[in-house]
CSV table of C-alpha atoms in Angstrom, one decimal:
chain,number,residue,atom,x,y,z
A,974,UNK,CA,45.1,-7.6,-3.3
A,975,UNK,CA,48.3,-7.1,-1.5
A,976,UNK,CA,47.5,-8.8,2.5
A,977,UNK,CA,48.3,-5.1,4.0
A,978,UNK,CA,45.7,-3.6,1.6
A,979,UNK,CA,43.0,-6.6,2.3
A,980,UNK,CA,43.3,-6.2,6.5
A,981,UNK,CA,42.8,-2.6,6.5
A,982,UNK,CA,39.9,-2.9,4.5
A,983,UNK,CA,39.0,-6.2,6.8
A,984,UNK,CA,39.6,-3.5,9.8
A,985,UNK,CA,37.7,-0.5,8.4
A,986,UNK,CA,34.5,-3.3,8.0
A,987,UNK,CA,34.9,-4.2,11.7
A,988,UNK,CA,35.0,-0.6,12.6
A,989,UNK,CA,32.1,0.2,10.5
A,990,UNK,CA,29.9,-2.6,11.7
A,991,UNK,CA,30.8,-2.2,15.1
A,992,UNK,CA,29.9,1.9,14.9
A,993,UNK,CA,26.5,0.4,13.2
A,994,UNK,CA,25.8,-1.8,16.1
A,995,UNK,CA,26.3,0.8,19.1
A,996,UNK,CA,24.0,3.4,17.1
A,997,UNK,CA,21.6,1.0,17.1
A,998,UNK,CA,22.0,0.2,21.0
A,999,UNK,CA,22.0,4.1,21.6
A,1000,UNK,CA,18.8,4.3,19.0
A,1001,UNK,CA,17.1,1.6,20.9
A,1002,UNK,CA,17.7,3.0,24.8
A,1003,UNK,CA,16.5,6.6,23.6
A,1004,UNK,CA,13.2,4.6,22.3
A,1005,UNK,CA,12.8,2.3,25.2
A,1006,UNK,CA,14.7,4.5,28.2
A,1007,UNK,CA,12.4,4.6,31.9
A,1008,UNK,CA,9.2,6.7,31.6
A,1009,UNK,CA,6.1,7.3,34.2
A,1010,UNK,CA,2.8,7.6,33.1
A,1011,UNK,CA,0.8,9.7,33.0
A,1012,UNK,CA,2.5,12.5,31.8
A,1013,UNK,CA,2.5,15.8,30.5
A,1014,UNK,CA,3.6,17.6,26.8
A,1015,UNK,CA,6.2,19.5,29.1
A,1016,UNK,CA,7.7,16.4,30.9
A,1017,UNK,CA,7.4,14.2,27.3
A,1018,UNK,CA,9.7,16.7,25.1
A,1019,UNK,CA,12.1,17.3,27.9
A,1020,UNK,CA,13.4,13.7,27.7
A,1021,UNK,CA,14.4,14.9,23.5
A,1022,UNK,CA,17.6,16.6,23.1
A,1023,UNK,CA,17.3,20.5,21.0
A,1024,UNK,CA,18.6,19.2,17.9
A,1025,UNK,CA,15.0,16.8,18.3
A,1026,UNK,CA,12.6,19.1,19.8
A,1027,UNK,CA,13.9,21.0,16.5
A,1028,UNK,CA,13.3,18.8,14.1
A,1029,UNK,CA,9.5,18.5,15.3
A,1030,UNK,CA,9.4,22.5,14.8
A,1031,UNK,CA,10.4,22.2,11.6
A,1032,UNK,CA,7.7,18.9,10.6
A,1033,UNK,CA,5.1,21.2,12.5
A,1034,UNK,CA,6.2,24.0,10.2
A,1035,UNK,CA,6.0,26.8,13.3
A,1036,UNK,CA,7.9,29.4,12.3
A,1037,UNK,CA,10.3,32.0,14.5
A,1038,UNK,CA,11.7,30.2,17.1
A,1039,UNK,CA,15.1,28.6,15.5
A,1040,UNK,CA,16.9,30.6,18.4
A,1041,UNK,CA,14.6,29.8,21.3
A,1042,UNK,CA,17.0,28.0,24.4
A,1043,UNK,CA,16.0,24.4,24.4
A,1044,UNK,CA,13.9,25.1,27.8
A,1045,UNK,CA,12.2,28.2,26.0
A,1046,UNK,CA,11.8,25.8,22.7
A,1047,UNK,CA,9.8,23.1,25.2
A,1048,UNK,CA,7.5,25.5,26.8
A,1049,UNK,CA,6.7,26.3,23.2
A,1050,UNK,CA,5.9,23.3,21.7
A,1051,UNK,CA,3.8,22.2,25.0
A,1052,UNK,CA,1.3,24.9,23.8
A,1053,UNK,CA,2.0,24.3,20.1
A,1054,UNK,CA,1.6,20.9,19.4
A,1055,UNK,CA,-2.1,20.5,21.0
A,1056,UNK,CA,-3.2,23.1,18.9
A,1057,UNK,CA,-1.6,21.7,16.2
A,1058,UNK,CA,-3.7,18.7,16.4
A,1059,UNK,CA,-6.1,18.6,14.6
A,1060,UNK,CA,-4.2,19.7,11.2
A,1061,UNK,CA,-2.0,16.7,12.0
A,1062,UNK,CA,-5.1,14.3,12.1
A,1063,UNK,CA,-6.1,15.7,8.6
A,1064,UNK,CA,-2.9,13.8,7.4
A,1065,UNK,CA,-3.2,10.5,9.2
A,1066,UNK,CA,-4.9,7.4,7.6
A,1067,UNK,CA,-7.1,4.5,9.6
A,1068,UNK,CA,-4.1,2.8,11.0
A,1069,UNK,CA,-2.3,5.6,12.8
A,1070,UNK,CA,-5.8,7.4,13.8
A,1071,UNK,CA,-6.9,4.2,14.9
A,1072,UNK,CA,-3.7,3.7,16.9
A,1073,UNK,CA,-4.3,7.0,18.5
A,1074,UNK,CA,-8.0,6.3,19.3
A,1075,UNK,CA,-6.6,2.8,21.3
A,1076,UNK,CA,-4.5,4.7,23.3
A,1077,UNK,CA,-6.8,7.6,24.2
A,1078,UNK,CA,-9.6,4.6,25.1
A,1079,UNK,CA,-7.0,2.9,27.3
A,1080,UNK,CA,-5.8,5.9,29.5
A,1081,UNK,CA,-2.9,7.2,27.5
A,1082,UNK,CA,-1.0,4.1,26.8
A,1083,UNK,CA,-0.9,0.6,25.8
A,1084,UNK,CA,2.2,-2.1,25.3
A,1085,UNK,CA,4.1,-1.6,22.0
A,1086,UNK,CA,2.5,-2.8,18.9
A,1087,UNK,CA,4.8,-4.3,16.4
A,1088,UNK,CA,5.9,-1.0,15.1
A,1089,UNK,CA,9.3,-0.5,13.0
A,1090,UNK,CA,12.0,2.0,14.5
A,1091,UNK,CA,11.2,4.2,11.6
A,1092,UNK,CA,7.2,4.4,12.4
A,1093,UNK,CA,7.9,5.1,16.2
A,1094,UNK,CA,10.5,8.1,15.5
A,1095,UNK,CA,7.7,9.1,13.2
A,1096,UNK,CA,5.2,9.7,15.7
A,1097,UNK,CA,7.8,10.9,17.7
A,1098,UNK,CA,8.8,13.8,15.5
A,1099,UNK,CA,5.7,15.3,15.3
A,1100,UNK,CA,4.8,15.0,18.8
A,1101,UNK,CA,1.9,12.7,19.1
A,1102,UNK,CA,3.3,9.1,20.8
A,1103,UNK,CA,6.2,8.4,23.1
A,1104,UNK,CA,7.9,5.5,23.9
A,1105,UNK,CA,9.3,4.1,26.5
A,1106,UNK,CA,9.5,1.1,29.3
A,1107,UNK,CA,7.0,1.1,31.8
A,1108,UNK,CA,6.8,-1.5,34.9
A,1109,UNK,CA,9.4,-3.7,33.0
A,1110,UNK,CA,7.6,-3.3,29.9
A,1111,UNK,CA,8.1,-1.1,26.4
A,1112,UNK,CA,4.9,1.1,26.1
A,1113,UNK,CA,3.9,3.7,23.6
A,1114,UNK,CA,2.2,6.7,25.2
A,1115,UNK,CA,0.3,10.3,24.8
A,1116,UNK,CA,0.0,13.2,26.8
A,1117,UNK,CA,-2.6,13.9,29.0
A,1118,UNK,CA,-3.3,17.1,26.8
A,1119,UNK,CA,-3.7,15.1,24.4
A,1120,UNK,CA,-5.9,12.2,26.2
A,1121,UNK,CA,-8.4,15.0,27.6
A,1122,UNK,CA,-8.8,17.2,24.1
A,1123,UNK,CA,-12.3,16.9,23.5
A,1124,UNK,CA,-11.3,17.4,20.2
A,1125,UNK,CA,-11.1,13.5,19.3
A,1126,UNK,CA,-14.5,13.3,20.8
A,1127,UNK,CA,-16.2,16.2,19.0
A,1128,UNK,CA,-14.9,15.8,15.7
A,1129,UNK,CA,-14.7,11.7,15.6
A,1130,UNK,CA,-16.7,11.3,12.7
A,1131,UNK,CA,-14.9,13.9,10.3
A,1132,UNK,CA,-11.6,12.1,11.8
A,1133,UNK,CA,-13.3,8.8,10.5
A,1134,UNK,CA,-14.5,9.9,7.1
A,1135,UNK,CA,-11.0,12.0,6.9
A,1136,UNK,CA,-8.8,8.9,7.9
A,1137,UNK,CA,-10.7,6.8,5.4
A,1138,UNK,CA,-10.1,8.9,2.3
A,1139,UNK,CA,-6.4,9.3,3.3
A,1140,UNK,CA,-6.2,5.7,3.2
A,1141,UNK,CA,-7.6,5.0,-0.1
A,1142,UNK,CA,-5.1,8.2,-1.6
A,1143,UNK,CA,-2.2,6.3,-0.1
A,1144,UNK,CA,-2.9,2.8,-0.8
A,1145,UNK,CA,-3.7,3.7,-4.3
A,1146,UNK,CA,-0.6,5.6,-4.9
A,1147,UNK,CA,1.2,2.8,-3.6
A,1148,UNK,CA,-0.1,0.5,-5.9
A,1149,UNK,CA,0.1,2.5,-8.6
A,1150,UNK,CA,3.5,2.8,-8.3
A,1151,UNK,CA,3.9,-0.9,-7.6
A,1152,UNK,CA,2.8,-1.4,-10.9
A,1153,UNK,CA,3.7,1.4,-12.8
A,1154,UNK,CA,7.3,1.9,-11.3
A,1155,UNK,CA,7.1,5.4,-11.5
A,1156,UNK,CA,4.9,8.6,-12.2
A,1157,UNK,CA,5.0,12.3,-12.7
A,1158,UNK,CA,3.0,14.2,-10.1
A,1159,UNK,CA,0.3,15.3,-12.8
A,1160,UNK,CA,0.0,11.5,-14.3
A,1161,UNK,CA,-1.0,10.6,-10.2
A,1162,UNK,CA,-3.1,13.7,-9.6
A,1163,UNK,CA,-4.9,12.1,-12.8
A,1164,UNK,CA,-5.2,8.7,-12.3
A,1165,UNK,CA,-6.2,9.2,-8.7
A,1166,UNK,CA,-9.2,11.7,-9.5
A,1167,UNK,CA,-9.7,8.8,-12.0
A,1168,UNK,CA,-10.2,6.2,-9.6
A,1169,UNK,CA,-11.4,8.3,-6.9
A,1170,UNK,CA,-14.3,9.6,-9.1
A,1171,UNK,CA,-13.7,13.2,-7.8
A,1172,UNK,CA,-11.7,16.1,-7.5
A,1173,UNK,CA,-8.5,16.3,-5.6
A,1174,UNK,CA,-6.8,18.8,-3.6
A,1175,UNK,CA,-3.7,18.7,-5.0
A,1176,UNK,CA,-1.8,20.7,-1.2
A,1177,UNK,CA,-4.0,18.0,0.6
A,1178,UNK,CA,-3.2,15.1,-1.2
A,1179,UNK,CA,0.7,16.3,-1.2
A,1180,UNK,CA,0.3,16.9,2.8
A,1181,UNK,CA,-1.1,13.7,3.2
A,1182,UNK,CA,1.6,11.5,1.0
A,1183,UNK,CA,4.5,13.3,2.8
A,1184,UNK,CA,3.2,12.1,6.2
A,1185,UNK,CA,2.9,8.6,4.5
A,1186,UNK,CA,6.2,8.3,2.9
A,1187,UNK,CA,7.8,9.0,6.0
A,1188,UNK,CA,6.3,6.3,8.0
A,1189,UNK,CA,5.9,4.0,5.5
A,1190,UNK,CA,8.5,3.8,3.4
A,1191,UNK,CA,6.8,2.6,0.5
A,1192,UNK,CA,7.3,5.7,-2.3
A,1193,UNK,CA,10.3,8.2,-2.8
A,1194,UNK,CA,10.4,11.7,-4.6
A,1195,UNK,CA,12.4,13.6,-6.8
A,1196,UNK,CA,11.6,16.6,-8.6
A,1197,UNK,CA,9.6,14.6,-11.7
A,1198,UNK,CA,7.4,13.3,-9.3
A,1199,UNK,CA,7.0,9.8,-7.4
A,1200,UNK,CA,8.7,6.4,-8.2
A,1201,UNK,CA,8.5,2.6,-6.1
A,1202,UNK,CA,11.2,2.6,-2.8
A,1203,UNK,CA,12.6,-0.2,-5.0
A,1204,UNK,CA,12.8,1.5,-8.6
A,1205,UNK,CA,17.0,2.6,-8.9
A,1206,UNK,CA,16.5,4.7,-11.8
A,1207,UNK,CA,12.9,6.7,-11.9
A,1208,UNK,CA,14.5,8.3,-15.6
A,1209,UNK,CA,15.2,5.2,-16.4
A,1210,UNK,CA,11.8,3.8,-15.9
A,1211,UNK,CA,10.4,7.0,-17.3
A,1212,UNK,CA,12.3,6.9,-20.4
A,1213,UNK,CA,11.0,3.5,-21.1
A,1214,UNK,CA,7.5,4.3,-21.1
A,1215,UNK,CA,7.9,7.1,-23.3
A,1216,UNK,CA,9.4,5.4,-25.8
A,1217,UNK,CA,6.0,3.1,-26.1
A,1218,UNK,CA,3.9,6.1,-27.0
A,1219,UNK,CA,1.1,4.0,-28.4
A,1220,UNK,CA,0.7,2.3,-25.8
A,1221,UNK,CA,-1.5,3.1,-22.9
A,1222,UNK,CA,-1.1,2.8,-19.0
A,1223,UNK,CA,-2.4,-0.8,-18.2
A,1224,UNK,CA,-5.9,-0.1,-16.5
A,1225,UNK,CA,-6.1,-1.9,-13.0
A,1226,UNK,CA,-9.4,-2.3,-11.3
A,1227,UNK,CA,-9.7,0.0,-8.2
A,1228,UNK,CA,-9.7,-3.6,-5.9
A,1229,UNK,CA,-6.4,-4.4,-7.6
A,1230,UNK,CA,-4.4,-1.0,-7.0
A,1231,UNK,CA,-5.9,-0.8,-2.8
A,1232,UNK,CA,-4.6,-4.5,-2.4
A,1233,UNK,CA,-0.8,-3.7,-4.1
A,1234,UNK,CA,-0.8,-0.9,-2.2
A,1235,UNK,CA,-0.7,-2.3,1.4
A,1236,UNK,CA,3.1,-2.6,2.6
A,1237,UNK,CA,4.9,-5.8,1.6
A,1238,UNK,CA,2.4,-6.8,-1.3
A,1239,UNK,CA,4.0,-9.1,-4.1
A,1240,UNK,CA,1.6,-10.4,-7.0
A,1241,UNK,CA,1.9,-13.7,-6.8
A,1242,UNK,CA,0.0,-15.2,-9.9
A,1243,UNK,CA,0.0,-18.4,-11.4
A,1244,UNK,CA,3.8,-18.2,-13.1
A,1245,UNK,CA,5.0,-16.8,-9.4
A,1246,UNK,CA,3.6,-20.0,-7.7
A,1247,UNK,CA,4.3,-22.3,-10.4
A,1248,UNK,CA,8.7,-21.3,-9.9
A,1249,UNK,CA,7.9,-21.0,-6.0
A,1250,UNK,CA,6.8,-25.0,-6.3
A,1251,UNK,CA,9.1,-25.8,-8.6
A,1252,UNK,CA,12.1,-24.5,-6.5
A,1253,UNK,CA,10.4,-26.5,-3.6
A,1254,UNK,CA,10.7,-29.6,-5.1
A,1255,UNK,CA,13.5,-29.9,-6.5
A,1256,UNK,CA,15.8,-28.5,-3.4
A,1257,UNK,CA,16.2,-28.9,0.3
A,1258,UNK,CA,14.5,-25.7,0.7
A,1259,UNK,CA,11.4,-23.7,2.8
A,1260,UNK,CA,8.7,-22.2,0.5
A,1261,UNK,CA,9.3,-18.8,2.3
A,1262,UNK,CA,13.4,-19.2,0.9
A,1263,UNK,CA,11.8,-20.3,-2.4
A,1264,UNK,CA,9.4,-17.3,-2.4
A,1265,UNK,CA,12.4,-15.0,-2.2
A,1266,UNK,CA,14.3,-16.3,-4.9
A,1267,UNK,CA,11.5,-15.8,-7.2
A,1268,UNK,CA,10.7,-12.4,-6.1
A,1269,UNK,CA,14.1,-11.2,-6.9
A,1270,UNK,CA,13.8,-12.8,-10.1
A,1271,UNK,CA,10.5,-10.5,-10.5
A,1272,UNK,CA,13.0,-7.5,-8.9
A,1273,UNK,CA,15.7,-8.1,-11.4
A,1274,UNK,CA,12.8,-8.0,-14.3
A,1275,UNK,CA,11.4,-5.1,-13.1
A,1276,UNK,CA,14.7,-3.1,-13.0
A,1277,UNK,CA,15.2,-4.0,-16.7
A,1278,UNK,CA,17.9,-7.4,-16.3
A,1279,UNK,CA,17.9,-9.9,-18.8
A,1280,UNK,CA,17.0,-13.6,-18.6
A,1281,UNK,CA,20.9,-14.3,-19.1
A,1282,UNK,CA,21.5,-12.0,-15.8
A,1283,UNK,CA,18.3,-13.7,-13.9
A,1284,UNK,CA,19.4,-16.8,-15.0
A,1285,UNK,CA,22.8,-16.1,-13.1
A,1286,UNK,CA,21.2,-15.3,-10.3
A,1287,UNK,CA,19.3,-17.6,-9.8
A,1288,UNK,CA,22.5,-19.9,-10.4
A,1289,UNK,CA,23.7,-18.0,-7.6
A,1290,UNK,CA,21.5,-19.3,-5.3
A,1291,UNK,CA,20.7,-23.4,-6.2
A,1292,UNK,CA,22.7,-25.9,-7.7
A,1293,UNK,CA,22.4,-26.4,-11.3
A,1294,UNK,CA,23.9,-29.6,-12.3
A,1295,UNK,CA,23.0,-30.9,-15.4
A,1296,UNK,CA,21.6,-29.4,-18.6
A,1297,UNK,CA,17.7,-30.7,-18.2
A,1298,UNK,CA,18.0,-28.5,-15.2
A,1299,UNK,CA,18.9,-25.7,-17.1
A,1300,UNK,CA,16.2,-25.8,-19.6
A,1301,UNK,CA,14.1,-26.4,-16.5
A,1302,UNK,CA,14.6,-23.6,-14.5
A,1303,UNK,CA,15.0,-21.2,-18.0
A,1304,UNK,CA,11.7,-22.1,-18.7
A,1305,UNK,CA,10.5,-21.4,-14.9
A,1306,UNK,CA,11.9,-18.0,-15.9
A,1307,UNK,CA,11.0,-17.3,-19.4
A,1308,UNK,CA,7.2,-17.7,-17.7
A,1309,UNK,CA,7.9,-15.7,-14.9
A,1310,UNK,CA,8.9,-12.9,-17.1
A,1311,UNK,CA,6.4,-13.3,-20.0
A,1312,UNK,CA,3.2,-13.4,-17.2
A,1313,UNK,CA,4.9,-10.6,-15.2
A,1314,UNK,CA,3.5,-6.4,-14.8
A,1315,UNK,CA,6.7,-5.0,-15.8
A,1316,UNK,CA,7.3,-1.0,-14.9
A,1317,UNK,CA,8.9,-0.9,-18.2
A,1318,UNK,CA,5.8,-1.9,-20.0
A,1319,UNK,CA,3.5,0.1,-18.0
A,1320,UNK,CA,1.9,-2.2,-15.9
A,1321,UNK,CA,1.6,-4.6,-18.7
A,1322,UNK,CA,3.1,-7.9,-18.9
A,1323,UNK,CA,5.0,-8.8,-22.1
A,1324,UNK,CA,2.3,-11.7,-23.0
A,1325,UNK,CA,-0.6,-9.3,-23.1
A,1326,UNK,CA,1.4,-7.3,-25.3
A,1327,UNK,CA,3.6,-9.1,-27.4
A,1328,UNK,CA,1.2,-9.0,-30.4
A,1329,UNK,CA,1.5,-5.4,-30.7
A,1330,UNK,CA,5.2,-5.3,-31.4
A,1331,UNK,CA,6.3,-4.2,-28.1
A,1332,UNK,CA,8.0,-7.2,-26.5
A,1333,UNK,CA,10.0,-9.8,-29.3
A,1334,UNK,CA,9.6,-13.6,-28.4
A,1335,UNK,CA,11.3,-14.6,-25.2
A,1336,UNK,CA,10.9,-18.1,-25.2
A,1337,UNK,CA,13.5,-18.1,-28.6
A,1338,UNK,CA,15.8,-15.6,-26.1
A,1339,UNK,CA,15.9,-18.2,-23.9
A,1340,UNK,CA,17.6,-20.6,-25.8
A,1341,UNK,CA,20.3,-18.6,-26.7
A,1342,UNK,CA,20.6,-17.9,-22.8
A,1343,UNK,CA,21.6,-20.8,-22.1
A,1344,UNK,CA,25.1,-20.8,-19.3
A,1345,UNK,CA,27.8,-23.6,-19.7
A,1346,UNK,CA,28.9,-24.8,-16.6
A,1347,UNK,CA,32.6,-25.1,-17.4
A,1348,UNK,CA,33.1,-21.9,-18.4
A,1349,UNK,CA,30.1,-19.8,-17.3
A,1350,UNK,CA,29.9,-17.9,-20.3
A,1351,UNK,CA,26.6,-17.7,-22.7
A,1352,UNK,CA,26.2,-20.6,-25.0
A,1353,UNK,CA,26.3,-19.4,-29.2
A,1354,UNK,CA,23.5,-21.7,-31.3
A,1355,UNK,CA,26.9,-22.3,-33.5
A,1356,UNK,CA,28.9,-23.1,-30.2
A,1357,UNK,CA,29.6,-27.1,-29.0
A,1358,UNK,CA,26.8,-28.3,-26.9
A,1359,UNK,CA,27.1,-28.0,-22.7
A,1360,UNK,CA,25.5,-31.5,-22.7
A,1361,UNK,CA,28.6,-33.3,-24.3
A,1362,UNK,CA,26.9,-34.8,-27.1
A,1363,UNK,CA,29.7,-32.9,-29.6
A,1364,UNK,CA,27.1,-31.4,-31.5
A,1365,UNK,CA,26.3,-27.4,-31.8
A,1366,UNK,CA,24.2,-26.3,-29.6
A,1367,UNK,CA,21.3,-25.8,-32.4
A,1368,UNK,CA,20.9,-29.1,-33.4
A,1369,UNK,CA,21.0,-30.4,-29.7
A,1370,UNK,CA,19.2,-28.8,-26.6
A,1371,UNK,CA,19.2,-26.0,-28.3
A,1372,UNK,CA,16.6,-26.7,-31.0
């Protein structure tokens, strides 16, 4: 790369990262600007710009007033919104009810849970909480409207029971997918009356996931149906699992799919730990640094990578200096892999299925795996051995 071509790209980086870093600094004084409490809708959506008080139209879905003024547009939504509440509660799961209720028992606001960005803006595009800094101190707030509806009162234990079965339809969906990758819309309406032992509302159950993906994060859509945050290719994964026709979805105990669906989750079973202490003891390394080596190694298996690509990766991250290393950390892999729910596999790992002709023998992969150090390139059985004994490779650490 010619040095004229390499500093404008070196410039345009700068540029980019500095535009980055002063939307962030504008992001985070809109969220965290001066605010007095209490306060009313009216004075709440007047601190949003129209393009904002917009957008909450829209996610409120009322209809004819895309050419109000932006004064006219707040007047509206002052009256809107309060009605509008208790639809909105029919979305919400525990955690954001719950959240709600705290505030409403502690006069309208409380200092600022560890929320992300993304969670806050959600509640503040429908409406419900506002942020802000209070007395020297960030607070999330509601409205006095909303503080002295009798509604959350009157209707507390429907909001419960209502809050409760959202929870299990998202957490369930999530974990699905963790497992399963991806899924069409009918496969999930299934599955979930199928775990739920009862009938779904298909406009509820879609209402209610909407409001979830935006503040969670967890699940995207397409026009299939619903696939992992993390899967790149939903077609991909879907193209996969039709090509094992015989070979049912892996059935998960109802305990199993609500604990993969909370936000974060990684299965860490026996082969997970197993790398994790490995990795620990044999480098100058923090088990939470060790823990995310092996979970990209899980990523990269999930995605459909081979054991030569995880291999490289993880070369990319430790020092691998001598060939009983190698076959150390292979076989650290080859487990990982073998023991692993793959997406590909439908939820299945490729030991509980490799007597069925769905997954050929890794461990005789992994020998043939196997990186040289000079050269970086994959080791033939036929090829001279990395260990320098001047032997091929299959009558040496190979065999």
């Amino acid at each position: 790369m010619e040095k004229e071509t390499y500093e404008e790209l070196q410039s345009a980086f700068k540029a980019l990262r500095e535009m980055t870093q002063k939307n962030q600094q504008k992001q985070e004084l809109k969220l965290w600007s001066d605010i007095s409490v209490p306060f009313t809708m009216n004075e709440a959506l007047s601190r949003f710009s129209k393009e904002e008080l917009s957008s909450i139209r829209r996610r409120l879905e009322i209809k004819g007033a895309s050419q109000l003024k932006k004064g006219e547009l707040i007047d509206l939504l002052s009256i809107k919104i309060p009605l509008s509440m208790e639809k909105i509660i029919m979305y919400l799961d525990q955690e954001r009810y719950n959240l709600i209720q705290k505030l409403i028992h502690h006069g309208g606001y409380i200092e600022a849970p560890k929320l992300t960005p993304n969670q806050l803006n959600y509640f503040r595009n429908i409406g419900i909480i506002f942020t802000g800094t209070f007395k020297g101190k960030k607070i999330i707030a509601i409205t006095e409207e909303i503080v002295e509806n009798p509604l959350f009162r009157d209707k507390h234990k429907l909001f419960i029971t209502i809050s409760r079965r959202n929870t299990e339809w998202i957490k369930l969906t999530q974990g699905l997918l963790y497992y399963y990758g991806t899924l069409t819309l009918n496969e999930l309406h299934d599955l979930l009356e199928k775990y739920m032992n009862e009938p779904i509302n298909l406009s509820d159950y879609l209402s209610v996931i909407d409001h979830a993906i935006s503040y969670y994060e967890q699940i995207k859509i397409d026009q299939i149906g619903f696939a992992n945050n993390r899967v790149l290719d939903p077609e991909k994964v879907r193209g996969e699992q039709r090509s094992r026709k015989d070979l049912a979805f892996f059935q998960f105990s109802k305990e199993q799919l609500l604990r993969a669906g909370e936000p974060g989750y990684i299965e860490r079973n026996d082969s997970y730990l197993q790398f994790v202490n490995f990795l620990t003891q044999n480098y100058e390394m923090s088990r939470q640094e060790a823990d995310r080596i092996v979970e990209e190694c899980v990523y990269a298996n999930n995605i459909g990578e081979s054991l030569n690509h995880i291999f490289q990766f993880l070369q990319s991250r430790i020092e691998i200096e001598n060939i009983e290393m190698v076959k150390a950390c292979m076989d650290k892999i080859v487990n990982l892999v073998n023991n692993t729910k793959q997406w590909f596999l439908k939820g299945y790992s490729p030991r509980e299925v490799s007597s069925a002709n769905e997954q050929h023998s890794l461990q005789s992969d992994s020998k043939s795996n196997i990186i040289d150090f000079a050269t970086r390139q994959k080791v033939g059985r036929n090829d001279p051995c990395p260990c320098g004994s001047n032997k091929k490779f299959k009558k040496c650490c190979g065999r």
